[in-house]
Tab-separated table of C-alpha atoms in Angstrom:
chain	number	residue	atom	x	y	z
A	14	MET	CA	17.602	-22.789	-17.617
A	15	VAL	CA	16.531	-20.633	-20.539
A	16	ARG	CA	15.084	-18.030	-18.192
A	17	ILE	CA	18.241	-18.049	-16.036
A	18	ARG	CA	20.394	-17.585	-19.129
A	19	GLN	CA	18.228	-14.688	-20.305
A	20	LEU	CA	18.490	-13.005	-16.922
A	21	GLN	CA	22.245	-13.421	-16.936
A	22	GLN	CA	22.413	-11.763	-20.340
A	23	THR	CA	20.218	-8.931	-19.106
A	24	ARG	CA	22.460	-8.353	-16.109
A	25	SER	CA	25.713	-8.738	-17.994
A	26	ALA	CA	24.629	-6.302	-20.693
A	27	GLY	CA	24.474	-3.363	-18.305
A	28	VAL	CA	26.512	-4.338	-15.280
A	29	GLY	CA	28.674	-1.561	-13.950
A	30	SER	CA	31.476	-1.602	-11.444
A	31	ALA	CA	29.056	-2.512	-8.671
A	32	GLY	CA	27.303	-5.209	-10.678
A	33	VAL	CA	24.013	-3.313	-10.823
A	34	VAL	CA	21.184	-4.110	-13.181
A	35	PRO	CA	20.378	-1.124	-15.429
A	36	PRO	CA	17.232	0.772	-14.425
A	37	ALA	CA	14.209	-0.887	-15.981
A	38	GLU	CA	10.684	0.382	-16.487
A	39	GLY	CA	9.075	1.345	-13.205
A	40	SER	CA	10.381	3.615	-10.487
A	41	TYR	CA	10.604	0.796	-7.956
A	42	VAL	CA	13.439	-0.765	-9.958
A	43	ARG	CA	15.068	2.603	-10.647
A	44	ARG	CA	15.164	3.504	-6.960
A	45	ARG	CA	16.536	0.078	-6.065
A	46	ALA	CA	19.191	0.336	-8.793
A	47	LYS	CA	20.220	3.747	-7.462
A	48	TYR	CA	20.693	2.237	-4.019
A	49	GLN	CA	22.635	-0.729	-5.388
A	50	ALA	CA	24.934	1.542	-7.361
A	51	ALA	CA	26.075	3.127	-4.108
A	52	SER	CA	26.328	-0.194	-2.294
A	53	ALA	CA	29.423	-2.343	-1.962
A	54	TYR	CA	27.405	-5.432	-1.033
A	55	PRO	CA	26.954	-8.208	-3.585
A	56	PHE	CA	23.324	-9.279	-3.160
A	57	SER	CA	20.511	-7.481	-4.934
A	58	VAL	CA	16.997	-8.164	-6.199
A	59	PHE	CA	16.043	-8.499	-9.850
A	60	HIS	CA	12.452	-7.547	-10.673
A	61	PRO	CA	11.228	-8.923	-14.025
A	62	SER	CA	9.217	-6.462	-16.062
A	63	GLN	CA	5.535	-7.287	-15.808
A	64	THR	CA	3.768	-7.621	-19.146
A	65	GLU	CA	0.373	-8.962	-20.102
A	66	ARG	CA	2.106	-12.160	-21.249
A	67	ASN	CA	3.568	-13.034	-17.875
A	68	LEU	CA	1.265	-11.044	-15.599
A	69	HIS	CA	-0.577	-14.138	-14.388
A	70	ASN	CA	2.505	-16.378	-14.319
A	71	ALA	CA	3.472	-16.741	-10.672
A	72	VAL	CA	7.056	-17.758	-11.508
A	73	GLY	CA	7.626	-15.546	-14.543
A	74	THR	CA	7.013	-12.341	-12.575
A	75	CYS	CA	8.621	-13.453	-9.309
A	76	PRO	CA	11.672	-11.451	-8.172
A	77	SER	CA	14.986	-13.284	-7.904
A	78	ILE	CA	18.089	-12.740	-5.754
A	79	TRP	CA	21.372	-12.065	-7.541
A	80	ARG	CA	24.935	-12.145	-6.301
A	81	GLU	CA	26.661	-9.613	-8.490
A	82	ALA	CA	26.046	-10.802	-12.096
A	83	ARG	CA	24.818	-14.305	-11.308
A	84	PRO	CA	21.542	-15.532	-9.815
A	85	ASP	CA	21.646	-16.962	-6.319
A	86	ARG	CA	19.687	-20.176	-6.792
A	87	ILE	CA	18.978	-20.988	-3.145
A	88	SER	CA	17.566	-17.646	-2.048
A	89	SER	CA	15.701	-17.209	-5.355
A	90	ARG	CA	14.069	-20.591	-4.852
A	91	TYR	CA	12.993	-19.538	-1.361
A	92	VAL	CA	11.393	-16.354	-2.716
A	93	ARG	CA	9.504	-18.390	-5.340
A	94	GLU	CA	8.201	-20.823	-2.738
A	95	ARG	CA	7.094	-17.958	-0.520
A	96	HIS	CA	5.422	-16.286	-3.489
A	97	THR	CA	3.495	-19.399	-4.510
A	98	GLY	CA	2.549	-20.283	-0.940
A	99	ARG	CA	4.568	-23.488	-0.771
A	100	TRP	CA	6.329	-22.203	2.342
A	101	SER	CA	4.909	-20.203	5.241
A	102	ALA	CA	7.023	-17.819	7.291
A	103	ARG	CA	4.963	-18.587	10.407
A	104	ILE	CA	6.699	-21.100	12.626
A	105	GLY	CA	4.835	-24.400	12.662
A	106	ALA	CA	2.261	-23.290	10.058
A	107	ASP	CA	1.329	-25.387	7.042
A	108	PRO	CA	1.801	-23.954	3.536
A	109	SER	CA	-1.239	-22.044	2.305
A	110	ASN	CA	-0.560	-22.651	-1.414
A	111	LYS	CA	-1.988	-19.181	-2.029
A	112	THR	CA	-0.012	-16.867	-4.280
A	113	LEU	CA	1.124	-13.668	-2.575
A	114	SER	CA	0.785	-10.269	-4.174
A	115	MET	CA	3.766	-9.090	-6.197
A	116	LYS	CA	4.293	-6.118	-3.892
A	117	TYR	CA	4.508	-8.382	-0.861
A	118	THR	CA	6.874	-10.777	-2.641
A	119	ARG	CA	9.154	-7.910	-3.607
A	120	ARG	CA	9.453	-6.989	0.037
A	121	ILE	CA	10.359	-10.580	0.856
A	122	GLY	CA	13.112	-10.486	-1.752
A	123	LEU	CA	14.509	-7.241	-0.370
A	124	LYS	CA	14.515	-8.636	3.170
A	125	ILE	CA	16.381	-11.776	2.118
A	126	ALA	CA	18.928	-9.798	0.089
A	127	ASP	CA	19.426	-7.492	3.074
A	128	PHE	CA	20.047	-10.427	5.406
A	129	GLN	CA	22.499	-11.990	2.949
A	130	ASN	CA	24.383	-8.700	2.655
A	131	TRP	CA	24.522	-8.449	6.441
A	132	SER	CA	25.870	-12.008	6.634
A	133	PHE	CA	28.419	-11.146	3.951
A	134	ALA	CA	29.550	-8.101	5.949
A	135	GLN	CA	29.902	-10.267	9.063
A	136	GLY	CA	31.863	-12.954	7.212
A	137	LEU	CA	29.077	-15.396	8.047
A	138	THR	CA	27.849	-18.223	5.824
A	139	LEU	CA	24.189	-19.249	5.736
A	140	GLU	CA	25.134	-22.821	6.571
A	141	ALA	CA	26.864	-21.742	9.790
A	142	ALA	CA	24.386	-19.071	10.922
A	143	THR	CA	22.668	-19.666	14.266
A	144	TYR	CA	19.679	-18.144	15.997
A	145	GLN	CA	22.028	-15.914	17.984
A	146	ASP	CA	23.155	-14.439	14.669
A	147	ILE	CA	19.513	-13.709	13.823
A	148	LEU	CA	19.136	-11.865	17.130
A	149	GLN	CA	22.311	-9.886	16.419
A	150	TYR	CA	20.959	-8.965	12.975
A	151	GLN	CA	17.738	-7.839	14.620
A	152	GLN	CA	19.605	-5.723	17.186
A	153	ASP	CA	21.761	-4.083	14.503
A	154	ILE	CA	18.652	-3.020	12.604
A	155	ARG	CA	16.991	-1.678	15.726
A	156	ALA	CA	20.084	0.249	16.838
A	157	GLY	CA	20.834	1.679	13.388
A	158	ALA	CA	24.089	-0.249	13.071
A	159	TRP	CA	22.868	-1.798	9.806
A	160	GLY	CA	20.893	-0.184	7.007
A	161	THR	CA	21.173	2.147	4.074
A	162	LYS	CA	21.114	5.322	6.170
A	163	ARG	CA	22.232	3.837	9.495
A	164	ARG	CA	19.088	5.072	11.213
A	165	LYS	CA	17.254	3.366	14.030
A	166	LEU	CA	14.161	1.451	12.963
A	167	SER	CA	11.066	0.558	14.932
A	168	PRO	CA	10.912	-2.720	16.884
A	169	ASP	CA	8.191	-3.989	14.551
A	170	TRP	CA	10.343	-3.441	11.478
A	171	ALA	CA	13.407	-5.032	13.054
A	172	ASN	CA	11.337	-8.035	14.142
A	173	ASP	CA	9.765	-8.354	10.707
A	174	LYS	CA	13.110	-8.515	8.916
A	175	ALA	CA	14.512	-10.937	11.462
A	176	ASP	CA	11.390	-13.127	11.137
A	177	GLU	CA	11.949	-13.446	7.395
A	178	ALA	CA	15.640	-14.251	7.876
A	179	CYS	CA	14.722	-16.882	10.466
A	180	SER	CA	12.146	-18.366	8.081
A	181	PHE	CA	14.776	-18.499	5.339
A	182	LEU	CA	17.202	-20.508	7.475
A	183	LEU	CA	14.420	-22.834	8.661
A	184	TRP	CA	13.468	-23.408	5.022
A	185	MET	CA	17.082	-24.211	4.108
A	186	ALA	CA	17.239	-26.788	6.892
A	187	LYS	CA	13.916	-28.299	5.834
A	188	ARG	CA	15.092	-28.614	2.230
A	189	GLY	CA	18.395	-30.216	3.278
A	190	LEU	CA	20.473	-27.221	2.222
A	191	ARG	CA	22.071	-26.685	5.628
A	192	PRO	CA	22.281	-28.400	9.049
A	193	ALA	CA	19.309	-28.220	11.395
A	194	PHE	CA	18.446	-24.690	12.518
A	195	GLU	CA	17.281	-24.447	16.126
A	196	VAL	CA	14.931	-21.626	17.130
A	197	THR	CA	13.709	-21.024	20.680
A	198	THR	CA	9.959	-20.442	20.628
A	199	LYS	CA	7.007	-19.866	22.935
A	200	LEU	CA	3.230	-20.158	22.684
A	201	VAL	CA	1.388	-16.832	22.910
A	202	VAL	CA	-2.143	-15.537	22.554
A	203	GLN	CA	-2.273	-12.576	20.208
A	204	ARG	CA	-4.490	-10.676	17.808
A	205	SER	CA	-4.144	-11.735	14.182
A	206	ARG	CA	-3.072	-8.964	11.830
A	207	ARG	CA	-5.077	-10.538	9.014
A	208	SER	CA	-8.396	-11.355	10.653
A	209	ASN	CA	-8.158	-9.127	13.775
A	210	LYS	CA	-9.193	-12.164	15.855
A	211	ILE	CA	-7.589	-13.555	19.008
A	212	GLU	CA	-5.571	-16.707	18.269
A	213	LYS	CA	-2.789	-18.885	19.645
A	214	ALA	CA	0.502	-18.775	17.806
A	215	ILE	CA	4.060	-20.048	18.104
A	216	VAL	CA	6.541	-17.184	18.005
A	217	ARG	CA	10.255	-16.989	18.452
A	218	THR	CA	11.759	-15.563	21.619
A	219	GLY	CA	14.096	-12.582	21.846
A	220	LYS	CA	12.054	-10.191	19.737
A	221	GLU	CA	12.530	-6.474	20.174
A	222	THR	CA	9.916	-4.962	22.460
A	223	GLY	CA	8.172	-1.619	22.485
A	224	ARG	CA	6.322	0.259	19.807
A	225	ARG	CA	7.261	3.459	18.043
A	226	GLU	CA	4.238	5.646	18.505
A	227	SER	CA	3.116	7.678	15.550
A	228	THR	CA	3.615	11.392	16.108
A	229	GLU	CA	2.301	12.432	12.710
A	230	LEU	CA	-0.228	15.258	12.763
A	231	LEU	CA	-2.687	15.191	9.906
A	232	VAL	CA	-2.540	18.328	7.802
A	233	LEU	CA	-5.407	17.851	5.393
A	234	PRO	CA	-6.847	20.244	2.816
A	235	ASP	CA	-10.515	20.943	2.211
A	236	TRP	CA	-12.408	19.897	-0.904
A	237	PRO	CA	-11.963	23.213	-2.779
A	238	LYS	CA	-8.192	22.752	-2.578
A	239	VAL	CA	-8.470	19.160	-3.760
A	240	ASP	CA	-10.685	20.321	-6.632
A	241	ALA	CA	-8.089	22.934	-7.617
A	242	TRP	CA	-5.391	20.260	-7.643
A	243	LEU	CA	-7.514	17.904	-9.771
A	244	ALA	CA	-8.287	20.673	-12.260
A	245	GLU	CA	-4.591	21.516	-12.626
A	246	LEU	CA	-3.753	17.832	-12.858
A	247	ARG	CA	-6.098	17.357	-15.791
A	248	VAL	CA	-4.505	20.230	-17.690
A	249	ARG	CA	-0.913	19.119	-17.081
A	250	ARG	CA	-1.122	15.312	-16.889
A	251	GLY	CA	-4.301	14.355	-18.723
A	252	TYR	CA	-7.764	13.041	-17.959
A	253	SER	CA	-6.803	9.393	-17.301
A	254	LYS	CA	-4.295	10.229	-14.597
A	255	THR	CA	-6.793	12.656	-13.068
A	256	LEU	CA	-9.371	9.885	-12.725
A	257	ALA	CA	-6.782	7.499	-11.264
A	258	SER	CA	-5.629	10.115	-8.741
A	259	ARG	CA	-9.165	10.964	-7.737
A	260	THR	CA	-9.829	7.256	-7.190
A	261	VAL	CA	-7.297	7.329	-4.342
A	262	VAL	CA	-9.174	10.225	-2.779
A	263	GLU	CA	-12.633	8.705	-3.272
A	264	LEU	CA	-11.892	5.045	-2.433
A	265	ALA	CA	-8.912	5.404	-0.044
A	266	THR	CA	-7.037	2.796	-2.077
A	267	ARG	CA	-3.270	2.492	-2.052
A	268	ARG	CA	-1.254	3.380	-5.130
A	269	ALA	CA	-0.630	-0.213	-6.185
A	270	GLU	CA	-4.249	-1.144	-5.495
A	271	THR	CA	-5.482	1.742	-7.618
A	272	CYS	CA	-3.255	0.890	-10.557
A	273	GLY	CA	-4.175	-2.789	-10.201
A	274	ILE	CA	-7.934	-2.287	-10.614
A	275	LEU	CA	-9.213	-4.210	-13.641
A	276	LYS	CA	-11.694	-2.762	-16.111
A	277	ASP	CA	-14.215	-5.514	-15.477
A	278	GLN	CA	-14.124	-4.844	-11.729
A	279	TRP	CA	-15.598	-1.372	-12.084
A	280	PRO	CA	-19.369	-1.232	-11.539
A	281	SER	CA	-21.346	-1.675	-14.755
A	282	ARG	CA	-23.556	1.007	-16.269
A	283	THR	CA	-26.601	-1.089	-15.430
A	284	ALA	CA	-25.643	-1.397	-11.749
A	285	ILE	CA	-24.943	2.342	-11.512
A	286	ASP	CA	-28.213	3.355	-13.220
A	287	GLN	CA	-30.240	0.987	-11.047
A	288	GLY	CA	-28.587	2.352	-7.917
A	289	MET	CA	-29.295	5.938	-8.924
A	290	ALA	CA	-32.907	5.102	-9.743
A	291	ARG	CA	-33.325	3.678	-6.245
A	292	GLY	CA	-31.757	6.695	-4.618
A	293	HIS	CA	-28.545	4.955	-3.571
A	294	LYS	CA	-25.626	7.242	-2.775
A	295	THR	CA	-22.908	4.595	-3.043
A	296	VAL	CA	-21.927	1.603	-5.120
A	297	SER	CA	-19.492	-1.228	-4.327
A	298	ILE	CA	-16.292	-2.473	-5.916
A	299	LEU	CA	-14.164	-5.488	-4.941
A	300	ILE	CA	-10.430	-4.754	-4.734
A	301	THR	CA	-8.420	-7.922	-5.439
A	302	GLU	CA	-5.151	-6.857	-7.106
A	303	GLU	CA	-2.003	-5.785	-5.240
A	304	VAL	CA	-3.858	-5.703	-1.917
A	305	LYS	CA	-1.965	-5.640	1.353
A	306	PHE	CA	-1.770	-8.986	3.156
A	307	SER	CA	-3.311	-10.514	-0.029
A	308	LYS	CA	-6.742	-9.916	1.529
A	309	ASP	CA	-9.499	-8.805	-0.851
A	310	ARG	CA	-11.932	-6.153	0.347
A	311	SER	CA	-15.137	-4.510	-0.825
A	312	ILE	CA	-15.365	-0.706	-0.871
A	313	ASP	CA	-18.496	1.425	-1.011
A	314	PHE	CA	-17.865	4.735	-2.772
A	315	ASP	CA	-19.720	7.641	-4.322
A	316	ILE	CA	-22.045	6.530	-7.109
A	317	ALA	CA	-21.637	9.824	-9.003
A	318	PHE	CA	-17.889	9.254	-9.283
A	319	ALA	CA	-18.533	5.654	-10.363
A	320	SER	CA	-20.745	6.982	-13.154
A	321	LEU	CA	-18.043	9.464	-14.202
A	322	VAL	CA	-15.422	6.727	-14.574
A	323	ARG	CA	-17.913	4.378	-16.260
A	324	HIS	CA	-18.599	7.024	-18.913
A	325	TRP	CA	-14.851	7.261	-19.560
A	326	ILE	CA	-14.630	3.466	-19.829
A	327	ASP	CA	-17.488	3.278	-22.324
A	328	THR	CA	-16.162	6.102	-24.518
A	329	GLN	CA	-12.360	6.164	-24.214
A	330	TRP	CA	-10.948	2.987	-22.664
A	331	GLN	CA	-11.351	0.698	-25.685
A	332	LYS	CA	-9.638	3.213	-27.976
A	333	LEU	CA	-6.637	3.453	-25.676
A	334	ALA	CA	-6.431	-0.339	-25.277
A	335	GLU	CA	-6.482	-0.845	-29.060
A	336	ILE	CA	-3.692	1.713	-29.585
A	337	TYR	CA	-1.626	-0.068	-26.922
A	338	GLN	CA	-2.183	-3.455	-28.573
A	339	ARG	CA	-1.165	-2.163	-32.024
A	340	ARG	CA	1.976	-0.599	-30.584
A	341	THR	CA	3.111	-3.453	-28.324
A	342	GLY	CA	1.177	-6.511	-29.443
A	343	LEU	CA	-0.104	-6.931	-25.886
A	344	GLN	CA	-3.608	-6.836	-24.478
A	345	THR	CA	-4.359	-5.162	-21.168
A	346	THR	CA	-7.184	-5.572	-18.693
A	347	ARG	CA	-6.132	-2.783	-16.344
A	348	LEU	CA	-8.618	0.014	-15.817
A	349	PHE	CA	-6.478	3.121	-15.786
A	350	LEU	CA	-4.596	3.537	-19.064
A	351	SER	CA	-2.454	6.507	-20.002
A	352	ASP	CA	-3.690	8.982	-22.595
A	353	SER	CA	-0.317	10.735	-22.969
A	354	PRO	CA	0.828	11.097	-26.606
A	355	GLY	CA	3.136	8.235	-27.526
A	356	HIS	CA	2.124	6.215	-24.462
A	357	GLU	CA	-1.567	5.698	-25.158
A	358	GLY	CA	-2.963	2.614	-23.459
A	359	THR	CA	0.057	1.995	-21.227
A	360	PRO	CA	-1.181	0.916	-17.775
A	361	ILE	CA	-0.605	3.712	-15.262
A	362	GLN	CA	2.038	2.732	-12.705
A	363	PRO	CA	2.164	3.509	-8.954
A	364	GLU	CA	5.155	5.811	-9.410
A	365	THR	CA	3.213	7.848	-11.977
A	366	LEU	CA	0.402	8.214	-9.471
A	367	TYR	CA	2.919	9.373	-6.875
A	368	GLN	CA	4.179	12.078	-9.244
A	369	CYS	CA	0.602	13.213	-9.861
A	370	PHE	CA	0.106	13.834	-6.154
A	371	LYS	CA	3.370	15.766	-5.985
A	372	LEU	CA	2.076	18.223	-8.584
A	373	ARG	CA	1.486	21.583	-6.955
A	374	ALA	CA	-1.400	23.753	-8.088
A	375	LYS	CA	-2.385	27.320	-7.288
A	376	GLY	CA	-4.942	27.177	-4.518
A	377	GLY	CA	-4.280	23.465	-4.052
A	378	PRO	CA	-2.899	21.430	-1.141
A	379	THR	CA	0.570	22.335	0.106
A	380	LEU	CA	1.377	18.914	1.592
A	381	TRP	CA	-0.125	16.253	-0.645
A	382	TYR	CA	0.989	12.692	-1.319
A	383	PRO	CA	-0.970	9.488	-2.009
A	384	HIS	CA	-1.114	8.503	1.655
A	385	HIS	CA	-2.482	11.977	2.416
A	386	GLY	CA	-5.178	11.258	-0.151
A	387	ARG	CA	-6.071	8.102	1.802
A	388	HIS	CA	-6.091	10.065	5.069
A	389	PHE	CA	-8.321	12.672	3.474
A	390	SER	CA	-10.802	10.065	2.202
A	391	ILE	CA	-11.002	8.353	5.592
A	392	CYS	CA	-11.468	11.576	7.578
A	393	ASP	CA	-13.951	12.945	5.070
A	394	GLY	CA	-15.986	9.743	5.330
A	395	LEU	CA	-15.802	9.913	9.105
A	396	ILE	CA	-17.123	13.471	9.253
A	397	ALA	CA	-19.804	12.736	6.631
A	398	GLY	CA	-21.017	9.758	8.668
A	399	LEU	CA	-21.370	11.837	11.831
A	400	ARG	CA	-23.243	14.525	9.948
A	401	ARG	CA	-25.590	11.973	8.434
A	402	ASP	CA	-26.355	10.406	11.817
A	403	ALA	CA	-27.081	13.811	13.320
A	404	ALA	CA	-29.380	14.664	10.404
A	405	VAL	CA	-31.371	11.467	11.000
A	406	ALA	CA	-31.921	12.585	14.597
A	407	GLN	CA	-33.033	15.981	13.206
A	408	ARG	CA	-30.690	17.741	15.573
A	409	PRO	CA	-27.493	19.664	14.889
A	410	ILE	CA	-24.284	18.107	16.134
A	411	SER	CA	-23.937	20.940	18.640
A	412	GLN	CA	-26.987	19.577	20.469
A	413	MET	CA	-25.927	15.925	20.489
A	414	PRO	CA	-24.660	14.441	23.796
A	415	SER	CA	-20.949	13.744	24.105
A	416	GLU	CA	-21.644	10.038	24.603
A	417	TRP	CA	-23.499	9.948	21.294
A	418	VAL	CA	-20.575	11.611	19.537
A	419	LEU	CA	-18.134	9.094	21.037
A	420	ASN	CA	-20.251	6.051	20.138
A	421	ARG	CA	-20.959	7.130	16.566
A	422	THR	CA	-17.340	8.112	16.075
A	423	LYS	CA	-16.269	4.624	17.084
A	424	PHE	CA	-18.761	3.111	14.637
A	425	TRP	CA	-17.680	5.241	11.690
A	426	MET	CA	-14.023	4.791	12.561
A	427	ASP	CA	-14.475	1.038	12.236
A	428	MET	CA	-16.271	1.502	8.902
A	429	GLN	CA	-13.451	3.650	7.531
A	430	ARG	CA	-10.849	1.219	8.843
A	431	ARG	CA	-12.430	-1.579	6.830
A	432	LYS	CA	-12.676	0.648	3.792
A	433	ALA	CA	-8.979	1.486	3.938
A	434	GLY	CA	-7.962	-2.139	4.477
A	435	HIS	CA	-6.371	-1.629	7.909
A	436	MET	CA	-5.957	-5.030	9.536
A	437	SER	CA	-5.500	-3.796	13.090
A	438	GLU	CA	-6.876	-0.986	15.202
A	439	GLU	CA	-3.320	0.199	15.919
A	440	THR	CA	-3.022	1.307	12.303
A	441	THR	CA	-5.792	3.852	12.830
A	442	GLN	CA	-4.023	5.489	15.762
A	443	ILE	CA	-3.326	8.585	13.692
A	444	TYR	CA	-7.035	9.084	13.016
A	445	THR	CA	-7.922	8.531	16.649
A	446	ARG	CA	-5.435	11.213	17.654
A	447	TRP	CA	-6.861	13.541	15.007
A	448	LEU	CA	-10.376	13.083	16.370
A	449	ASN	CA	-9.396	13.239	20.029
A	450	THR	CA	-7.333	16.376	19.576
A	451	ASN	CA	-9.677	18.298	17.319
A	452	HIS	CA	-13.130	16.888	18.062
A	453	ILE	CA	-13.757	14.705	21.107
A	454	LEU	CA	-11.734	16.680	23.634
A	455	VAL	CA	-13.449	19.930	22.757
A	456	ASN	CA	-15.644	20.624	25.781
A	457	VAL	CA	-17.887	23.289	24.296
A	458	HIS	CA	-20.415	21.859	21.841
A	459	ASP	CA	-20.593	25.089	19.887
A	460	ASP	CA	-16.863	24.930	19.269
A	461	PHE	CA	-17.212	21.330	18.135
A	462	ALA	CA	-19.993	22.276	15.710
A	463	SER	CA	-17.919	25.158	14.391
A	464	PHE	CA	-15.084	22.797	13.607
A	465	MET	CA	-17.497	20.454	11.819
A	466	ASP	CA	-18.730	23.367	9.746
A	467	GLY	CA	-15.235	24.063	8.503
A	468	VAL	CA	-13.973	26.729	10.893
A	469	MET	CA	-10.183	26.477	10.927
A	470	GLY	CA	-9.802	27.185	14.635
A	471	LEU	CA	-11.597	27.538	17.940
A	472	PRO	CA	-12.598	30.820	19.604
A	473	ASP	CA	-9.868	32.328	21.768
A	474	SER	CA	-7.436	29.566	20.799
A	475	PRO	CA	-4.518	29.197	18.384
A	476	PRO	CA	-5.354	27.995	14.861
A	477	LEU	CA	-5.607	24.242	14.493
A	478	VAL	CA	-2.941	22.367	12.584
A	479	VAL	CA	-5.527	20.235	10.805
A	480	GLU	CA	-7.617	21.637	7.991
A	481	CYS	CA	-11.008	19.938	8.248
A	482	PRO	CA	-12.656	18.540	5.111
A	483	VAL	CA	-15.979	20.128	4.267
A	484	PRO	CA	-18.950	18.379	2.613
A	485	HIS	CA	-18.271	17.841	-1.045
A	486	ASN	CA	-20.523	17.505	-4.013
A	487	PRO	CA	-18.762	15.145	-6.451
A	488	ALA	CA	-20.424	16.928	-9.336
A	489	SER	CA	-18.756	20.230	-8.392
A	490	LEU	CA	-15.655	19.257	-10.342
A	491	ASN	CA	-16.759	18.813	-13.920
A	492	LEU	CA	-14.089	16.567	-15.363
A	493	ASP	CA	-16.110	16.025	-18.512
A	494	GLY	CA	-16.076	19.671	-19.398
């Protein structure tokens, strides 16, 4: 009750005509508040500020659903049970009792608030909603009849939102908060998105069919352009943010995953020195915070970059953490801390990382966002793997058979998929298209080798859209100097 009362005071203190919570720290909340300010619908999501005091409190940091200036107890309780694993959205599945990541839980909250706003617009109560209403909600999303910009969404996205709404009504019926909710289901054999294994599952009928194929063409820079961007970034945004941004490029981690890395998770000086002494080129790190699908993964990355960050940890991190504790009274375990004057020690947020990638530098990338950094890391690792395999055979790539190129490409594609945390092969479709268009379908081996060597086009052909990464020496960008 105390927490509910505090939240009510927080909302009431800054509620405008639309009943919108004032923008809090973090761009995610600011963007959501901007949307709510322009919305006439009553339901919204409140995101508690995450501090070191409540960071590991599953309930204290859990988003809640609000109807104007008052919390909606039923939907907020559902979000908490989903967050703590006491309720599974899969039909017929037992609760996992495993806490979901905060990013995933926020999405759940937004889906539930969206469904409640749709029900409000239809004059429909949750107690009277039927499965036909769920299908209508799904169709409206797919057709663009419902949404912030009234644009058509993919079948997968429409199904995902309808699945969560269906789970919400099933949960209400299970908890005795509404009459029984009947869902027509069927047994199917499908590939799990989490484990990529074939399994039997109970799914609801009436889902939208088809898949919106990705038409994105990768436009990637080469390493000199990335180096120019990093050098400009250090001058304008500081050394800490430069290291955090380069981590995305080196490890192919997502923004939230990068900002969620803990100091103790980074390889130790002993492990790095031992690896270098043995001639190892890579070192491993386990990513556990803010990971997609709440699935931890191990990433092998360049040992020279690991040493660079470790030096910063051993010489600068503790100073920043102590300044932050004196200023706020809080302790932090996050790795990447700001070194900006007046904000020393503040954990770097995903939105800050996004703004770093938007920074434009002379001689740097023209189209450059965090997901481009992930694309760049994956493609660079793919090309480096093929080069390394060809070097072992002591033959240039131009002399390797096409079948060899195809087989090794498949192997390295799978390695990069695991590195990036892609749970299904469909997610890597954009990379497959990139390779097929600019590598595999090239009939002349000399042309293929020229592309690998960084030539930006093929003889007697228009320039390629994709700029191919070239081999990079991590030491070429001296961030210590």
